[in-house]
Short mmCIF file of C-alpha atoms in Angstrom, two decimals:
data_model
loop_
_atom_site.label_atom_id
_atom_site.label_comp_id
_atom_site.label_asym_id
_atom_site.label_seq_id
_atom_site.Cartn_x
_atom_site.Cartn_y
_atom_site.Cartn_z
CA MET E 19 136.37 225.26 215.71
CA THR E 20 133.36 226.81 214.49
CA LEU E 21 130.63 226.11 211.92
CA ARG E 22 129.83 227.93 208.86
CA PRO E 23 126.86 230.49 209.23
CA ASP E 24 124.67 228.45 206.77
CA THR E 25 125.29 225.10 209.07
CA ALA E 26 124.41 226.99 212.22
CA ALA E 27 121.38 228.35 210.54
CA ALA E 28 120.05 225.00 209.58
CA LEU E 29 120.86 223.73 213.13
CA TYR E 30 118.75 226.57 214.66
CA ALA E 31 115.92 225.90 212.28
CA ASP E 32 115.73 222.38 213.69
CA VAL E 33 115.61 223.61 216.98
CA ALA E 34 112.96 226.39 216.18
CA ALA E 35 110.82 223.86 214.20
CA ALA E 36 110.67 221.52 217.45
CA GLN E 37 109.82 224.39 219.73
CA SER E 38 107.04 225.72 217.55
CA GLU E 39 105.37 222.58 216.44
CA TRP E 40 105.47 220.83 219.76
CA ARG E 41 104.82 223.95 221.86
CA LEU E 42 107.86 223.80 224.14
CA PRO E 43 108.16 226.48 226.57
CA SER E 44 111.99 226.44 226.09
CA ILE E 45 114.46 224.37 224.33
CA ASN E 46 118.14 224.27 224.33
CA ALA E 47 120.59 222.45 222.01
CA GLY E 48 124.25 221.88 221.62
CA VAL E 49 126.25 220.08 218.58
CA LEU E 50 129.57 218.39 219.06
CA ARG E 51 132.22 217.67 216.34
CA ASP E 52 135.46 215.80 216.95
CA GLY E 53 134.38 215.63 220.71
CA ALA E 54 133.96 219.44 221.32
CA LEU E 55 130.92 221.63 221.57
CA VAL E 56 130.87 223.89 218.73
CA TRP E 57 127.36 225.23 218.60
CA THR E 58 124.44 226.06 220.99
CA GLY E 59 121.12 227.31 220.42
CA SER E 60 117.95 228.06 222.27
CA ARG E 61 114.43 229.02 221.74
CA GLY E 62 111.34 229.88 223.67
CA GLN E 63 111.02 232.59 226.52
CA PHE E 64 109.83 230.50 229.35
CA ALA E 65 112.69 228.68 231.04
CA ASP E 66 110.99 229.42 234.22
CA GLY E 67 108.11 231.41 233.56
CA GLN E 68 109.46 234.43 235.56
CA GLY E 69 112.02 235.86 232.92
CA LEU E 70 114.69 233.25 232.84
CA ALA E 71 116.11 232.90 229.34
CA PRO E 72 117.08 229.44 228.00
CA GLY E 73 120.79 228.87 227.66
CA PRO E 74 123.65 226.42 227.64
CA ASP E 75 124.27 226.85 231.34
CA VAL E 76 120.65 226.57 232.63
CA GLN E 77 119.80 223.26 234.38
CA TYR E 78 117.07 220.97 233.30
CA ARG E 79 116.09 217.54 234.78
CA ILE E 80 117.55 214.94 232.46
CA GLY E 81 115.20 212.00 233.35
CA SER E 82 116.35 208.62 232.10
CA ILE E 83 119.68 209.97 230.70
CA THR E 84 120.52 209.45 234.55
CA LYS E 85 120.18 205.61 233.57
CA THR E 86 123.54 205.92 231.61
CA LEU E 87 125.48 206.88 234.49
CA THR E 88 123.97 204.02 236.52
CA ALA E 89 124.79 201.72 233.65
CA VAL E 90 128.62 203.19 233.91
CA LEU E 91 128.68 202.68 237.52
CA ILE E 92 127.75 199.02 236.93
CA MET E 93 130.30 198.40 234.38
CA GLN E 94 132.99 199.87 236.63
CA CYS E 95 132.03 197.32 239.15
CA ARG E 96 132.44 194.54 236.38
CA ASP E 97 135.57 195.88 235.19
CA ASP E 98 137.15 196.00 238.56
CA GLY E 99 135.98 192.47 239.44
CA LEU E 100 133.19 193.13 241.79
CA LEU E 101 130.65 191.44 239.62
CA THR E 102 129.86 189.65 236.45
CA LEU E 103 127.27 190.78 234.19
CA ASN E 104 125.70 187.31 234.44
CA ASP E 105 125.52 187.48 238.06
CA ALA E 106 122.07 187.11 239.63
CA VAL E 107 120.54 190.06 241.10
CA GLY E 108 119.79 188.23 244.21
CA LYS E 109 123.54 187.58 244.59
CA HIS E 110 123.89 191.22 245.57
CA LEU E 111 120.57 192.08 246.67
CA PRO E 112 119.34 189.00 248.73
CA GLY E 113 115.65 188.37 249.07
CA VAL E 114 114.60 190.87 246.43
CA ALA E 115 112.03 189.91 243.99
CA PHE E 116 113.43 189.03 240.49
CA GLY E 117 116.58 188.02 242.26
CA ASP E 118 117.15 185.23 239.38
CA LEU E 119 117.40 187.77 236.85
CA SER E 120 120.98 188.71 235.70
CA VAL E 121 122.75 192.11 236.09
CA ARG E 122 123.03 191.87 232.16
CA GLN E 123 119.33 191.61 231.87
CA LEU E 124 118.60 194.93 234.03
CA LEU E 125 120.93 196.62 232.08
CA ALA E 126 119.77 195.66 228.86
CA HIS E 127 115.80 195.80 229.96
CA SER E 128 115.64 192.18 228.70
CA GLY E 129 114.45 190.45 232.15
CA GLY E 130 110.76 190.92 231.61
CA MET E 131 110.40 193.25 234.91
CA ASN E 132 107.55 195.56 235.18
CA ALA E 133 108.20 199.08 234.06
CA GLU E 134 107.21 200.91 237.00
CA PRO E 135 107.11 200.30 240.97
CA GLU E 136 103.79 199.77 242.66
CA GLY E 137 102.11 202.41 244.23
CA PRO E 138 101.37 205.80 243.20
CA TRP E 139 103.26 207.25 240.03
CA TRP E 140 106.55 207.58 241.25
CA GLU E 141 107.49 210.43 239.01
CA ARG E 142 104.67 212.48 240.41
CA ASN E 143 105.02 211.62 243.98
CA PRO E 144 107.90 211.72 246.86
CA GLY E 145 110.19 208.91 246.52
CA VAL E 146 110.36 205.88 249.10
CA SER E 147 113.30 204.09 250.66
CA PHE E 148 115.02 201.21 249.00
CA ASP E 149 113.25 198.87 251.62
CA GLU E 150 109.87 200.51 250.85
CA LEU E 151 110.40 200.02 247.18
CA THR E 152 111.32 196.36 247.12
CA ALA E 153 108.93 195.51 249.93
CA ALA E 154 106.17 196.43 247.26
CA MET E 155 108.11 194.24 244.46
CA ASP E 156 106.24 191.15 243.47
CA GLU E 157 107.56 188.63 240.71
CA SER E 158 103.64 188.29 239.72
CA GLN E 159 103.97 191.92 238.38
CA ALA E 160 106.43 190.72 235.61
CA ALA E 161 105.60 192.07 232.41
CA GLY E 162 106.97 188.91 230.45
CA LYS E 163 109.44 186.22 230.44
CA PRO E 164 113.14 186.97 230.48
CA ASP E 165 115.00 187.45 227.12
CA ARG E 166 111.88 187.44 224.83
CA ARG E 167 112.03 191.25 224.12
CA HIS E 168 113.09 194.62 225.33
CA HIS E 169 110.65 195.97 228.02
CA TYR E 170 111.86 199.29 229.42
CA SER E 171 111.93 199.07 233.31
CA ASN E 172 112.58 202.05 235.40
CA LEU E 173 112.47 199.64 238.41
CA GLY E 174 115.30 197.50 237.22
CA TYR E 175 117.55 200.71 237.36
CA ALA E 176 116.73 201.16 240.98
CA LEU E 177 118.10 197.70 241.59
CA LEU E 178 121.19 198.58 239.57
CA GLY E 179 121.81 201.86 241.71
CA GLU E 180 121.63 200.03 244.50
CA ILE E 181 123.88 197.26 243.58
CA ALA E 182 126.62 199.70 242.88
CA ALA E 183 126.12 201.46 246.12
CA ARG E 184 126.24 198.11 248.10
CA LEU E 185 129.41 196.98 246.19
CA ARG E 186 131.15 200.29 246.63
CA GLY E 187 130.16 200.87 250.23
CA ALA E 188 128.72 204.50 249.24
CA PRO E 189 125.56 206.12 248.33
CA TRP E 190 124.50 206.15 244.51
CA MET E 191 124.84 209.71 244.10
CA GLU E 192 128.08 210.08 245.77
CA LEU E 193 129.49 207.43 243.33
CA VAL E 194 128.06 209.17 240.35
CA ALA E 195 129.89 212.34 241.56
CA SER E 196 133.28 210.98 242.47
CA ARG E 197 133.41 208.44 239.46
CA ILE E 198 132.19 210.18 236.62
CA LEU E 199 131.10 213.71 237.29
CA ASP E 200 134.14 215.03 238.82
CA PRO E 201 136.68 213.25 236.49
CA LEU E 202 134.65 214.90 233.33
CA GLU E 203 134.26 218.30 235.12
CA MET E 204 130.59 218.33 235.09
CA ARG E 205 130.07 220.92 237.80
CA ARG E 206 126.53 221.76 236.92
CA THR E 207 125.11 218.31 236.90
CA THR E 208 123.32 217.71 240.60
CA TYR E 209 120.84 215.62 242.31
CA PHE E 210 118.57 218.77 243.20
CA PRO E 211 118.35 221.89 241.04
CA VAL E 212 121.01 224.56 241.31
CA ALA E 213 120.20 227.98 240.04
CA PRO E 214 119.74 228.94 237.17
CA ALA E 215 117.44 226.26 236.61
CA ALA E 216 114.24 225.70 234.50
CA GLN E 217 111.06 225.15 235.76
CA GLY E 218 109.02 222.03 234.59
CA PHE E 219 105.73 222.63 232.66
CA SER E 220 102.64 220.74 231.30
CA VAL E 221 101.32 222.78 228.29
CA HIS E 222 97.41 222.63 228.51
CA PRO E 223 96.04 220.78 225.15
CA PHE E 224 93.43 223.23 224.44
CA SER E 225 94.16 226.62 226.04
CA GLY E 226 98.07 226.53 225.40
CA ARG E 227 98.68 227.70 228.91
CA LEU E 228 101.31 226.46 231.20
CA GLU E 229 100.77 224.28 234.24
CA PRO E 230 103.91 223.97 236.67
CA GLU E 231 104.93 220.26 237.19
CA PRO E 232 106.30 219.14 240.37
CA ALA E 233 109.98 218.06 240.78
CA TYR E 234 110.12 215.38 243.84
CA ASP E 235 113.18 213.65 245.25
CA SER E 236 112.90 210.03 243.76
CA MET E 237 115.10 208.30 246.41
CA ALA E 238 115.16 204.84 245.76
CA MET E 239 114.13 205.47 242.04
CA ALA E 240 116.86 208.21 241.63
CA PRO E 241 119.37 205.72 239.61
CA ALA E 242 116.45 205.70 236.95
CA GLY E 243 116.02 209.47 236.45
CA GLN E 244 116.55 212.12 239.09
CA LEU E 245 119.62 214.13 237.70
CA TRP E 246 119.64 217.80 236.55
CA SER E 247 122.36 219.09 234.00
CA THR E 248 123.04 221.39 231.44
CA ILE E 249 123.85 221.58 227.65
CA GLU E 250 127.59 222.50 228.40
CA ASP E 251 127.89 219.65 230.94
CA LEU E 252 125.87 216.86 228.78
CA ALA E 253 128.24 218.03 225.94
CA LYS E 254 131.22 216.71 228.16
CA TYR E 255 129.42 213.64 228.93
CA ALA E 256 128.55 213.08 225.20
CA ALA E 257 132.35 213.77 224.17
CA PHE E 258 133.13 210.81 226.65
CA TRP E 259 130.99 208.40 224.55
CA ILE E 260 132.99 209.34 221.56
CA ASP E 261 136.55 209.42 223.41
CA PRO E 262 136.08 207.20 226.54
CA GLY E 263 138.46 208.24 229.11
CA TYR E 264 140.10 205.24 230.79
CA GLU E 265 139.90 206.77 234.36
CA ILE E 266 136.06 206.14 233.67
CA LEU E 267 135.60 203.23 231.35
CA ASN E 268 138.06 201.90 228.65
CA ARG E 269 136.87 202.00 225.07
CA ASP E 270 136.19 198.07 225.01
CA THR E 271 133.80 198.42 227.56
CA VAL E 272 132.13 201.19 225.91
CA ASP E 273 131.96 199.09 222.72
CA GLU E 274 130.22 196.30 224.70
CA MET E 275 127.65 198.79 225.94
CA ALA E 276 127.01 200.20 222.57
CA ALA E 277 126.38 196.85 221.06
CA PRO E 278 122.61 195.65 220.56
CA ALA E 279 121.65 193.37 223.53
CA ALA E 280 118.02 193.48 223.45
CA SER E 281 115.16 195.04 220.92
CA ASP E 282 111.30 195.40 220.53
CA PRO E 283 110.05 193.40 217.60
CA ARG E 284 108.08 196.47 216.31
CA GLU E 285 111.33 198.55 215.96
CA ALA E 286 112.75 195.91 213.68
CA LEU E 287 116.24 196.55 213.02
CA THR E 288 115.98 200.40 213.25
CA ALA E 289 116.54 200.54 217.13
CA SER E 290 117.65 198.43 219.76
CA TYR E 291 118.95 198.84 223.03
CA GLY E 292 122.59 198.05 224.52
CA LEU E 293 123.84 197.71 228.01
CA GLY E 294 122.35 201.21 229.34
CA LEU E 295 122.37 202.86 225.72
CA ARG E 296 119.68 203.37 223.60
CA LEU E 297 120.70 202.54 219.79
CA HIS E 298 119.24 204.07 216.61
CA ALA E 299 120.32 202.96 213.07
CA ASP E 300 120.79 205.49 210.53
CA ASP E 301 122.26 203.26 207.71
CA PRO E 302 125.06 203.21 207.48
CA HIS E 303 125.79 204.88 210.68
CA LEU E 304 124.63 204.13 214.25
CA PHE E 305 123.51 206.89 216.87
CA VAL E 306 124.15 205.83 220.49
CA GLY E 307 122.85 207.59 223.67
CA HIS E 308 119.84 207.97 225.59
CA THR E 309 116.45 210.00 225.78
CA GLY E 310 115.00 211.30 229.04
CA SER E 311 111.57 212.52 230.35
CA MET E 312 110.20 213.56 233.72
CA PRO E 313 107.04 215.64 234.62
CA GLY E 314 107.82 218.86 232.84
CA PHE E 315 111.24 218.01 231.26
CA LEU E 316 112.38 216.36 228.17
CA ALA E 317 116.29 215.63 227.36
CA GLY E 318 117.99 213.83 224.65
CA LEU E 319 121.86 213.02 224.20
CA PHE E 320 123.17 211.01 221.28
CA VAL E 321 126.55 210.58 219.62
CA ASP E 322 127.74 208.90 216.21
CA ARG E 323 131.00 207.52 217.51
CA ALA E 324 132.47 206.58 214.09
CA ARG E 325 131.99 210.10 212.61
CA ARG E 326 132.78 211.74 216.26
CA ILE E 327 129.72 214.11 216.14
CA GLY E 328 126.98 214.31 218.73
CA ALA E 329 124.03 216.30 219.91
CA VAL E 330 122.29 217.17 223.23
CA THR E 331 118.73 218.77 223.98
CA LEU E 332 116.90 220.08 227.08
CA GLY E 333 113.32 221.20 227.06
CA ASN E 334 110.94 222.07 230.00
CA ALA E 335 107.91 220.36 228.84
CA THR E 336 106.11 217.16 229.57
CA TYR E 337 105.48 215.95 226.21
CA GLY E 338 106.85 217.06 222.78
CA LYS E 339 109.84 216.50 220.28
CA CYS E 340 112.89 217.26 222.15
CA ALA E 341 114.62 213.80 223.00
CA SER E 342 114.79 212.90 219.35
CA VAL E 343 116.22 216.19 218.22
CA PRO E 344 119.60 215.34 218.66
CA LEU E 345 119.29 212.81 215.82
CA ASP E 346 118.08 215.53 213.51
CA LEU E 347 120.72 217.96 214.44
CA MET E 348 123.52 215.21 213.67
CA ARG E 349 121.90 214.76 210.19
CA THR E 350 121.75 218.30 209.66
CA LEU E 351 125.58 218.81 210.53
CA ALA E 352 126.48 215.59 208.40
CA THR E 353 124.70 216.99 205.48
CA TYR E 354 125.99 220.69 205.60
CA GLU E 355 129.65 219.81 206.84
CA PRO E 356 130.05 216.02 206.28
CA PRO E 357 133.04 214.77 208.61
CA LEU E 358 136.20 214.51 206.46
CA PRO E 359 137.91 210.93 206.21
CA ALA E 360 140.95 210.29 207.94
CA GLU E 361 144.04 211.69 205.82
CA TRP E 362 146.01 209.22 204.16
CA LEU E 363 149.47 208.62 205.32
CA PRO E 364 152.15 206.04 204.50
CA GLU E 365 151.83 202.86 206.33
CA PRO E 366 154.83 202.16 208.97
CA GLU E 367 156.86 198.98 208.47
CA LEU E 368 155.13 196.02 210.07
CA ALA E 369 157.06 194.24 213.03
CA GLN E 370 155.41 190.98 211.71
CA GLY E 371 153.30 189.76 208.64
CA GLY E 372 154.87 191.69 205.73
CA GLU E 373 155.30 188.25 203.98
CA LEU E 374 151.38 187.61 204.22
CA LEU E 375 150.69 190.81 202.09
CA GLY E 376 149.17 190.43 198.42
CA HIS E 377 146.71 187.99 196.85
CA TRP E 378 145.33 184.66 198.47
CA TYR E 379 142.66 182.59 197.40
CA TRP E 380 139.75 180.80 199.22
CA GLY E 381 139.13 177.77 196.75
CA ASN E 382 139.17 179.92 193.67
CA THR E 383 137.59 183.30 195.37
CA PRO E 384 140.27 186.01 195.33
CA LEU E 385 141.22 187.78 198.81
CA THR E 386 143.85 190.43 199.38
CA MET E 387 145.99 190.72 202.39
CA SER E 388 147.06 194.53 202.74
CA VAL E 389 147.89 196.95 205.54
CA SER E 390 145.73 199.63 206.84
CA GLY E 391 146.49 201.82 209.80
CA GLY E 392 149.43 199.44 210.66
CA ILE E 393 147.04 196.41 210.88
CA LEU E 394 146.72 193.53 208.65
CA GLN E 395 143.60 193.62 206.53
CA LEU E 396 141.92 190.60 204.71
CA SER E 397 139.47 191.93 202.36
CA GLY E 398 137.15 190.51 199.53
CA ALA E 399 134.78 187.86 199.92
CA MET E 400 136.25 187.59 203.58
CA SER E 401 136.86 190.77 205.52
CA CYS E 402 138.94 191.06 208.86
CA ARG E 403 141.67 192.90 210.37
CA PHE E 404 144.40 190.61 212.31
CA SER E 405 146.82 191.13 215.16
CA PRO E 406 149.73 189.16 215.89
CA LEU E 407 149.66 186.74 218.83
CA GLY E 408 152.88 185.30 218.49
CA PRO E 409 155.17 184.00 215.62
CA ASP E 410 152.96 183.04 212.72
CA LEU E 411 149.91 183.35 214.52
CA TYR E 412 147.31 186.20 214.61
CA ARG E 413 143.78 186.84 216.13
CA GLY E 414 140.76 188.37 214.21
CA ARG E 415 139.73 191.63 215.37
CA ASP E 416 136.46 192.07 213.68
CA GLY E 417 133.92 190.67 211.05
CA TYR E 418 133.18 187.02 210.83
CA PHE E 419 136.72 185.85 212.21
CA ALA E 420 136.48 188.17 215.26
CA GLY E 421 138.30 186.30 218.13
CA GLU E 422 139.36 183.58 215.62
CA LYS E 423 143.11 182.76 215.00
CA LEU E 424 144.91 182.77 211.70
CA ARG E 425 147.80 180.41 211.55
CA VAL E 426 150.69 180.57 209.10
CA VAL E 427 151.52 176.87 207.66
CA ARG E 428 154.90 176.27 206.37
CA GLU E 429 157.07 173.78 204.81
CA GLY E 430 160.71 174.75 205.79
CA ASP E 431 160.49 178.35 205.57
CA ALA E 432 158.16 178.53 202.73
CA ILE E 433 154.31 179.46 203.55
CA THR E 434 152.14 176.70 202.06
CA HIS E 435 148.82 178.17 203.12
CA LEU E 436 146.92 180.16 205.80
CA ASN E 437 144.52 178.63 207.98
CA VAL E 438 141.99 180.81 209.38
CA ALA E 439 139.58 178.97 211.71
CA THR E 440 139.72 175.93 209.25
CA PHE E 441 139.54 178.03 206.23
CA THR E 442 142.30 177.42 203.93
CA LEU E 443 143.89 180.53 201.90
CA THR E 444 146.43 179.70 199.12
CA ARG E 445 148.49 181.81 196.79
CA THR E 446 146.82 180.42 193.82
CA PRO E 447 143.33 179.08 193.29
CA TYR E 448 142.80 175.58 195.11
CA GLY E 449 146.41 175.82 195.83
CA ARG E 450 147.33 174.50 192.42
#
């Protein structure tokens, strides 16, 4: 599965433009189609300042993309019945500040927690233990009231990582490895760098010279941004978000994580945050993933789950356009080689519901019941798919009637009307 030369050239132009305009010592990128890595590209000669060339197997620090793995661990705990998302944090971390906030609020950054822990800037200093971290926490440091807005909190994800560790009885990194990295065969994603690995740099604003950045063990803050990875490994991780593996998370849980949960008013409807995932609107499409940064490093991972495409980027600069380049790459891919719609195939015979097919009316508003992909589809002024629950009973799968029941009402064997959450549908206008 390869791309056309003109597509590959356009993708490389996006990468080259970002590297040049934003003065990135190096940048790596990869593009996925149908869940598979189909293109990689690199630009820049200074992966480590000592002759290491950038490439798809060179490690870079991924920063806050780490949070998505922490979120996966929490959702696994939820799916296994170890917690609920509405649990108070204090139920699992007794005595901790902000203990009244819910697990859901921490996942969505909607609890009003302060963004960073007290003390020296954690990203540029040696880490501290969880006890030291929480001893410095104080609810007077809150940035706002819960559920008012999305306010990003690195500190909240340190708490989430500790919750997962206590519930499973194993260190956070051990859980990340055994429950996510190993099943996805992400062998080059590690807690500390393993050669070949890039050096993080800051680019001086006036001289343009490179200044090495430190890379400390974040310890208690590790669940917020510690991990190192490669383009090849991140592509495997991106593929998971397109096609979830049930040994990690089922599709319904991924759908839940990828639904908007909190937003910043300044971003209006263009961007929001789900449960551990950053969401970007690209009307009518939705990009799902996360950005990452740590001193000397930038990273981005986004997918379009509906079109089954994705892109990942890694760079070794403290500042610059790298984390959002995946959005540009997906737009370029979709422009040059648009994803093809699914091939139409004749529909199989319905086990139930065949007699519902055809025209219906809500009052005098026309509707149509048809079959799409073996599922009943109501279209027109109301749109919803329905799955059978039992004889003459169906449940809505999406749209306004998601979760609602459709009942077939009969007189003898003849259908008089359909009742959809009290809406009456008849075969003729107003049933006359």
